[in-house]
One Martini backbone bead per residue (centre of mass of N, CA, C, O) as a GRO file, in nm:
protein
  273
    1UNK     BB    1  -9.299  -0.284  -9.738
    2UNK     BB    2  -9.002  -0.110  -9.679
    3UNK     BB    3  -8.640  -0.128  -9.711
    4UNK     BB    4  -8.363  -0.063  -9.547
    5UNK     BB    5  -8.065  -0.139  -9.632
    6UNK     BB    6  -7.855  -0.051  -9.417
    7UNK     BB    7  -8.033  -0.141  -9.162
    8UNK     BB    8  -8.069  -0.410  -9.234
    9UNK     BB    9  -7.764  -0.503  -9.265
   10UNK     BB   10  -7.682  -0.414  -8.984
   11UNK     BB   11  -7.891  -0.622  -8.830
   12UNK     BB   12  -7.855  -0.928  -8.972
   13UNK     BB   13  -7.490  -0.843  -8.897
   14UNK     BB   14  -7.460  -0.735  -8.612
   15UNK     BB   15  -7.341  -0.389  -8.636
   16UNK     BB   16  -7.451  -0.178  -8.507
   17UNK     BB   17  -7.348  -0.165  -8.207
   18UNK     BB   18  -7.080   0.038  -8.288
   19UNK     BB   19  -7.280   0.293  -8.332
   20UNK     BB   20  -7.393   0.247  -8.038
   21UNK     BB   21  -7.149   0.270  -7.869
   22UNK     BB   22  -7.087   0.571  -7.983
   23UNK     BB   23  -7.324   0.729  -7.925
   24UNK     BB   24  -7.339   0.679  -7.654
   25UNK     BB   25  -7.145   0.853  -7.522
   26UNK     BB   26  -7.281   1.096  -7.678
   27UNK     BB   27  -7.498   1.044  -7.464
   28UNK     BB   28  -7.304   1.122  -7.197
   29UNK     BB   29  -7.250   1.384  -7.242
   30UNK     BB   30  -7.557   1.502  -7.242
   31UNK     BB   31  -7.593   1.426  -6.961
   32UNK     BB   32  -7.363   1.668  -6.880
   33UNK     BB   33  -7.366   1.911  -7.077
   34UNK     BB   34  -7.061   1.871  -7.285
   35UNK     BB   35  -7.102   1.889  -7.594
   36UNK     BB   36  -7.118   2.158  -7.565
   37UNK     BB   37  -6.930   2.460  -7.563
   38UNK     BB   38  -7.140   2.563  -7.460
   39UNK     BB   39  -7.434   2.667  -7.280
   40UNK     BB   40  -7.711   2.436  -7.391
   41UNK     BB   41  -7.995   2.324  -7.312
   42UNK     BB   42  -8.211   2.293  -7.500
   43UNK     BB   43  -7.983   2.125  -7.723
   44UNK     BB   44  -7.909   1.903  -7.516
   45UNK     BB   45  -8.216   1.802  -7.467
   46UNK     BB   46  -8.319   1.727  -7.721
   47UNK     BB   47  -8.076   1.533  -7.821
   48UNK     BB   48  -8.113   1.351  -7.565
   49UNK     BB   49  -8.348   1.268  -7.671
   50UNK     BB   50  -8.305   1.164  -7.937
   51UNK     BB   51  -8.082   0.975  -7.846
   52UNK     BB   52  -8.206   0.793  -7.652
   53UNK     BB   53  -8.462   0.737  -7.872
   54UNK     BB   54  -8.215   0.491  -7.983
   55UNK     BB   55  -8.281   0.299  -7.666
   56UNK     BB   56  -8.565   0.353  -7.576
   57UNK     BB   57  -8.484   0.595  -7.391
   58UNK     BB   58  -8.515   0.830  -7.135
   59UNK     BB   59  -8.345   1.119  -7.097
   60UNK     BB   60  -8.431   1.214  -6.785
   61UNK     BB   61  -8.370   0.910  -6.624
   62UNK     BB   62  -8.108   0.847  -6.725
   63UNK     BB   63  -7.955   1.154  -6.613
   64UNK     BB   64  -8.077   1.133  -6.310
   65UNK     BB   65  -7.987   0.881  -6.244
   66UNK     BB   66  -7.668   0.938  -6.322
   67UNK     BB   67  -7.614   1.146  -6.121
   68UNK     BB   68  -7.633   0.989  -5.887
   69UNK     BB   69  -7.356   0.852  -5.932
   70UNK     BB   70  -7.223   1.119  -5.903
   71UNK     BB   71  -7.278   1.181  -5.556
   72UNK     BB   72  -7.195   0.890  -5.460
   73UNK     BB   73  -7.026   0.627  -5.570
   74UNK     BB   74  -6.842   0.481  -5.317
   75UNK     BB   75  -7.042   0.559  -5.064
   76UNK     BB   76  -7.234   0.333  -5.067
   77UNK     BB   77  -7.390   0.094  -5.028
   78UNK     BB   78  -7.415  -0.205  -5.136
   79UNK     BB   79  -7.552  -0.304  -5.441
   80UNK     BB   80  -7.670  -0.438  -5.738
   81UNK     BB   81  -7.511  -0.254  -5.932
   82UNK     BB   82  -7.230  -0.349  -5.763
   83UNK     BB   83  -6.994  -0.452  -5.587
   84UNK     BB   84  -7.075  -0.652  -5.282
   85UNK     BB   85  -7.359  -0.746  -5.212
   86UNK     BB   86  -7.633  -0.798  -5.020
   87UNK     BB   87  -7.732  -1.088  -5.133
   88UNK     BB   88  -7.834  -1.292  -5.285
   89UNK     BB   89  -8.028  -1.137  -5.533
   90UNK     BB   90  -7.796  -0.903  -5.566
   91UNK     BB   91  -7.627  -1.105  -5.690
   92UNK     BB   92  -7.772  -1.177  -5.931
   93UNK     BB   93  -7.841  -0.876  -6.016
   94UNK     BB   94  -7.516  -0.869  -6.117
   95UNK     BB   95  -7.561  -0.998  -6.363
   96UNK     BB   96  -7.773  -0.903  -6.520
   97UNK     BB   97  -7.600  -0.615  -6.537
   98UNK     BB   98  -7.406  -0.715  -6.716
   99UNK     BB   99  -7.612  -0.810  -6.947
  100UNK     BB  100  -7.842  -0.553  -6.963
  101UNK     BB  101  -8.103  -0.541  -6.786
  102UNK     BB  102  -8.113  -0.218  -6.697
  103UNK     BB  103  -8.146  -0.180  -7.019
  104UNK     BB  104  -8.409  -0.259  -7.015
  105UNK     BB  105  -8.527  -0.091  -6.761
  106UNK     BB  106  -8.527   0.166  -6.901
  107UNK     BB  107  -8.767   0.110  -7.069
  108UNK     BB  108  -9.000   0.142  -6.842
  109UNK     BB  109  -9.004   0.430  -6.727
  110UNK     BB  110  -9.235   0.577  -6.928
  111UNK     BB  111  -9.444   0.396  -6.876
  112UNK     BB  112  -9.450   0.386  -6.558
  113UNK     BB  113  -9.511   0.692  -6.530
  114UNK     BB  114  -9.806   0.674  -6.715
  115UNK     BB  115  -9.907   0.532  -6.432
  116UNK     BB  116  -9.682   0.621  -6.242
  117UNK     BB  117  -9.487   0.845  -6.105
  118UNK     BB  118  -9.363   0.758  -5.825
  119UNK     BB  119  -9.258   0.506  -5.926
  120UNK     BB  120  -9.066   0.578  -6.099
  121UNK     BB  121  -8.873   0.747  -5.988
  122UNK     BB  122  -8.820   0.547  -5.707
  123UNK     BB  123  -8.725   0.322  -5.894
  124UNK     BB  124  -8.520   0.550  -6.066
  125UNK     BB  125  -8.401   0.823  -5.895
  126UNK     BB  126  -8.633   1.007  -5.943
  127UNK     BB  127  -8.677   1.388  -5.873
  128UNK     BB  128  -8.913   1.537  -6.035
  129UNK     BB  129  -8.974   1.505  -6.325
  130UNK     BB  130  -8.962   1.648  -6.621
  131UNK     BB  131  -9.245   1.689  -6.837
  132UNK     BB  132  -9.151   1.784  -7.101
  133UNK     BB  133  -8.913   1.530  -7.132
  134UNK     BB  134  -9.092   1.281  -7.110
  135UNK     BB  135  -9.253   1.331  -7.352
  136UNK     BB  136  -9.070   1.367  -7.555
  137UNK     BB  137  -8.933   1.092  -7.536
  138UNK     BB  138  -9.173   0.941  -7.586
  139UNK     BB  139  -9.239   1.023  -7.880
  140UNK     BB  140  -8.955   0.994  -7.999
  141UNK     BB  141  -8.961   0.687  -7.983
  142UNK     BB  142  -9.239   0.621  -8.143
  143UNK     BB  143  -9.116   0.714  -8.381
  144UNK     BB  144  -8.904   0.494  -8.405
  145UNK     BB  145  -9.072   0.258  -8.405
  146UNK     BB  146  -9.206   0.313  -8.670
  147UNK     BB  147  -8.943   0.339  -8.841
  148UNK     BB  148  -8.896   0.048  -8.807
  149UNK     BB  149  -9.169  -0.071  -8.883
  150UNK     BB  150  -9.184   0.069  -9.190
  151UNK     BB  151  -8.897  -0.056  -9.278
  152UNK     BB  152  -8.867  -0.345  -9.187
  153UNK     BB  153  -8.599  -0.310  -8.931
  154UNK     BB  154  -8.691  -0.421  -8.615
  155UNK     BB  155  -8.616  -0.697  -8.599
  156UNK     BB  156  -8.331  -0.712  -8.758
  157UNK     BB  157  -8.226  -0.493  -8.484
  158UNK     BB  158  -8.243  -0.659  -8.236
  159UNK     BB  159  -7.959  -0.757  -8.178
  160UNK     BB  160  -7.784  -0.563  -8.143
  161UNK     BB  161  -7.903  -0.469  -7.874
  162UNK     BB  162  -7.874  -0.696  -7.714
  163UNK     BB  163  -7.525  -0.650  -7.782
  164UNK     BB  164  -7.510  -0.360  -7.661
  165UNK     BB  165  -7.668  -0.462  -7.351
  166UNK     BB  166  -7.381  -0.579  -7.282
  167UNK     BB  167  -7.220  -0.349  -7.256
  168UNK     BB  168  -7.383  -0.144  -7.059
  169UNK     BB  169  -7.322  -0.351  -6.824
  170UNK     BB  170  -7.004  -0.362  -6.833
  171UNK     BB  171  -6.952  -0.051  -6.781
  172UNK     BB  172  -7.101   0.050  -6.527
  173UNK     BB  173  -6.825  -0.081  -6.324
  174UNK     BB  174  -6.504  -0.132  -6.450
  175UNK     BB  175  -6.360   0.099  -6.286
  176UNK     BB  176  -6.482   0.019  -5.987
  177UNK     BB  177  -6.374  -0.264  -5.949
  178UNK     BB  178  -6.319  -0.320  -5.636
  179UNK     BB  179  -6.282  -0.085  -5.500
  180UNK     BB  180  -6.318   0.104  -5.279
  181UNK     BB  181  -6.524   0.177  -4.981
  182UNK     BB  182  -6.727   0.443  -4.827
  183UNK     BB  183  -6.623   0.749  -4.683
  184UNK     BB  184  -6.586   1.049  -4.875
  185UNK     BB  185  -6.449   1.237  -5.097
  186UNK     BB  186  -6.255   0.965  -5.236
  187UNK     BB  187  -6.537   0.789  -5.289
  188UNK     BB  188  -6.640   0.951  -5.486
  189UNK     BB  189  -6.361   0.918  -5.692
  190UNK     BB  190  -6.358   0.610  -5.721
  191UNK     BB  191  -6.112   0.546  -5.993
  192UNK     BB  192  -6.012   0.459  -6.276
  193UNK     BB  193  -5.693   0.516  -6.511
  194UNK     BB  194  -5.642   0.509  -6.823
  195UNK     BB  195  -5.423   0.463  -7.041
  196UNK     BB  196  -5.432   0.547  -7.400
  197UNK     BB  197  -5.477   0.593  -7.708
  198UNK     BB  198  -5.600   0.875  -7.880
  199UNK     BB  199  -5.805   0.712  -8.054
  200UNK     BB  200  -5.964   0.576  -7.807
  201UNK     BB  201  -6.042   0.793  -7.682
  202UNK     BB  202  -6.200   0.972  -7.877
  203UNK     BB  203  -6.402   0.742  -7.955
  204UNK     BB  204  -6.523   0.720  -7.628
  205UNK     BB  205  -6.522   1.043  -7.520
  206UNK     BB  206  -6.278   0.936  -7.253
  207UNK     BB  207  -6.457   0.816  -6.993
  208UNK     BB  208  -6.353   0.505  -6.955
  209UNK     BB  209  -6.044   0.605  -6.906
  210UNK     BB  210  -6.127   0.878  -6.777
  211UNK     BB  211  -6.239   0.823  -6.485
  212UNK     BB  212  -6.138   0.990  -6.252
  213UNK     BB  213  -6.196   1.283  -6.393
  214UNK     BB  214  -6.454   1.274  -6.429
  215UNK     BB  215  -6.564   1.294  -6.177
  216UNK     BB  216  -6.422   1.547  -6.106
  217UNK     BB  217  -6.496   1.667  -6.389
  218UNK     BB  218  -6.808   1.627  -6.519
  219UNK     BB  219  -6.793   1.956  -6.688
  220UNK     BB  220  -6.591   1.766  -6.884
  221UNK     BB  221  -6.489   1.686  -7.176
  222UNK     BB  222  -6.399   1.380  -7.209
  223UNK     BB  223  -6.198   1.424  -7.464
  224UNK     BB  224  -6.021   1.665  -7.255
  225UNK     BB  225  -5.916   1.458  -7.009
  226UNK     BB  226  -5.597   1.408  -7.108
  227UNK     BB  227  -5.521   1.647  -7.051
  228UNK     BB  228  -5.290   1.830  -6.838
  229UNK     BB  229  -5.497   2.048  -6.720
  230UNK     BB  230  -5.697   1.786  -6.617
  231UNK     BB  231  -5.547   1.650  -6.497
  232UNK     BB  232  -5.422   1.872  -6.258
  233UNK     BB  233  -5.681   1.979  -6.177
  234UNK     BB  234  -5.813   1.680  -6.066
  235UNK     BB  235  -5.567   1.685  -5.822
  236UNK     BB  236  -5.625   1.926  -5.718
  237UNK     BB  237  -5.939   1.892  -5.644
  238UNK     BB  238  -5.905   1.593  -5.467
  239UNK     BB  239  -5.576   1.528  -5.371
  240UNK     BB  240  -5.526   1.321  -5.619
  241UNK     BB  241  -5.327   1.048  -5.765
  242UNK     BB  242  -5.346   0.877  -5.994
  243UNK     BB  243  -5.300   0.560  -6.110
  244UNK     BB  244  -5.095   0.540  -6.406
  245UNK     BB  245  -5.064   0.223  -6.549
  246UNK     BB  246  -5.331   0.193  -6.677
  247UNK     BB  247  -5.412  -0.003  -6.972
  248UNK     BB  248  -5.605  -0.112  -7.203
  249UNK     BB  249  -5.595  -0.430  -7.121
  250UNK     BB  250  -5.711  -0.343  -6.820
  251UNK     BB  251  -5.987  -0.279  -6.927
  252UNK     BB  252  -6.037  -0.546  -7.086
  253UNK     BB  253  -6.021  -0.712  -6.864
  254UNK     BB  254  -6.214  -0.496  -6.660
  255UNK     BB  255  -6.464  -0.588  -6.850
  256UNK     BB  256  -6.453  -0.952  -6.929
  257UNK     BB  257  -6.260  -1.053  -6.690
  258UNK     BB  258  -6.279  -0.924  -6.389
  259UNK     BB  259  -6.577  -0.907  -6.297
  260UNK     BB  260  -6.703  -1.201  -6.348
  261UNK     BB  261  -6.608  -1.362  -6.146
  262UNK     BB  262  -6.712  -1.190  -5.923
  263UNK     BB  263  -6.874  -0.980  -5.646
  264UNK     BB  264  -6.631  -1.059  -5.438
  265UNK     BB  265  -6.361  -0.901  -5.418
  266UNK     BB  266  -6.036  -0.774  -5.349
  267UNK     BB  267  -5.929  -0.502  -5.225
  268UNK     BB  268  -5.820  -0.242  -5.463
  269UNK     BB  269  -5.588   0.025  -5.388
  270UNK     BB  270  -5.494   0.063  -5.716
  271UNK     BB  271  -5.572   0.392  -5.786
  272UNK     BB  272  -5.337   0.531  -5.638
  273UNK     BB  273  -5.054   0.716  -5.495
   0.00000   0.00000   0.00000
């Protein structure tokens, strides 16, 4: 077999991770169908397909999976996925989620639908999974994982994914960390807004860090979010006026280093104004 050269260095040197960052990002785009400038479904779906299958995971899953978050916020009882968590167990399982447990677990979503549809559903909060993006999804994966495997470059590359893995574990929560919980349209959209360089926006797709208008805004593409029209949407859209003296430093604390510390913080009320 024959090795791609930028594969096995990008690989071997453990560098891959940095472009499956950048592509994350884009594919939590088409997540929410804002990648293109117009709605089309169809090219939306496909890419998302497509992107999806290069993290190994079924975009139809993590897409209805993840509007479920959006849809929650903090308004959910705590569980094993964000701080607070209810018991031993879910204690336990909020560090295996930082450390990116849950990457790995979506990679078994589209196995366990075709032993049980029912079952991965349920596991994994999709209702209905629509079944010809599941099955695009299973293809396009196996399709990647062949082609990784006859470039002799499967091996090689799969350092980069577990340092990856590593990156979607500490996302998940580090905007939300520590804010109240409740009832009520507030907890829909609590999370924090860092302000941050437009270069570090730009190329984050701008959702880490204008995370309040995310949640508010989630029709809105990230890289947009930082502009006053949007800025100003969401407040009149919310009624909210986030605090916004959060900077790129203390993005990259409450991702490293204070999530890490508890699973049980002390209530932060100090996301709005």
């Amino acid at each position: 077999m024959t090795s791609v050269p930028v594969l096995a260095f990008f690989g071997h040197f453990s560098f891959a991770w940095i472009p499956l960052i950048l592509m994350y990002q884009g594919c939590h785009e088409l997540q929410h169908a804002t990648f293109f400038q117009k709605q089309d479904t169809a090219s939306n779906n496909v890419l998302g397909a497509v992107c999806s299958s290069l993290f190994f995971h079924n975009f139809e899953f993590v897409r209805r999976s993840h509007g479920q978050h959006h849809k929650i916020g903090r308004m959910d009882l705590p569980n094993a996925m964000v701080d607070h968590p209810q018991g031993f167990m879910p204690s336990v399982f909020y560090y295996l989620n930082l450390v990116g447990f849950n990457y790995f677990m979506y990679m078994l979503a589209a196995p366990i639908w075709i032993l049980n549809k029912r079952i991965a559903e349920v596991a994994f909060g999709v209702n209905g999974a629509n079944r010809g993006l599941v099955l695009m999804g299973i293809a396009l994966t196996l399709v990647w994982i062949v082609f990784l495997y006859s470039t002799n470059t499967l091996s090689s590359i799969l350092l980069s994914y577990f340092i990856f893995s590593l990156y979607w574990g500490m996302i998940q929560n580090s905007a939300h960390y520590g804010l109240e919980f409740g009832r009520g349209d507030d907890y829909l959209y609590t999370a924090k807004t860092y302000r941050v360089p437009a270069v570090l926006h730009f190329l984050s797709f701008g959702t880490p860090f204008s995370h309040f208008e995310h949640h508010v805004l989630p029709g809105v593409p990230g890289v947009l979010l930082n502009e006053k029209v949007h800025i100003s949407g969401a407040i009149d859209k919310s009624g909210i006026e986030p605090y916004s003296n959060y900077s790129a430093k203390d993005y990259f604390k409450d991702l490293i280093v204070r999530q890490w510390a508890t699973p049980y913080p002390k209530t932060n009320t100090k996301w709005k104004n």
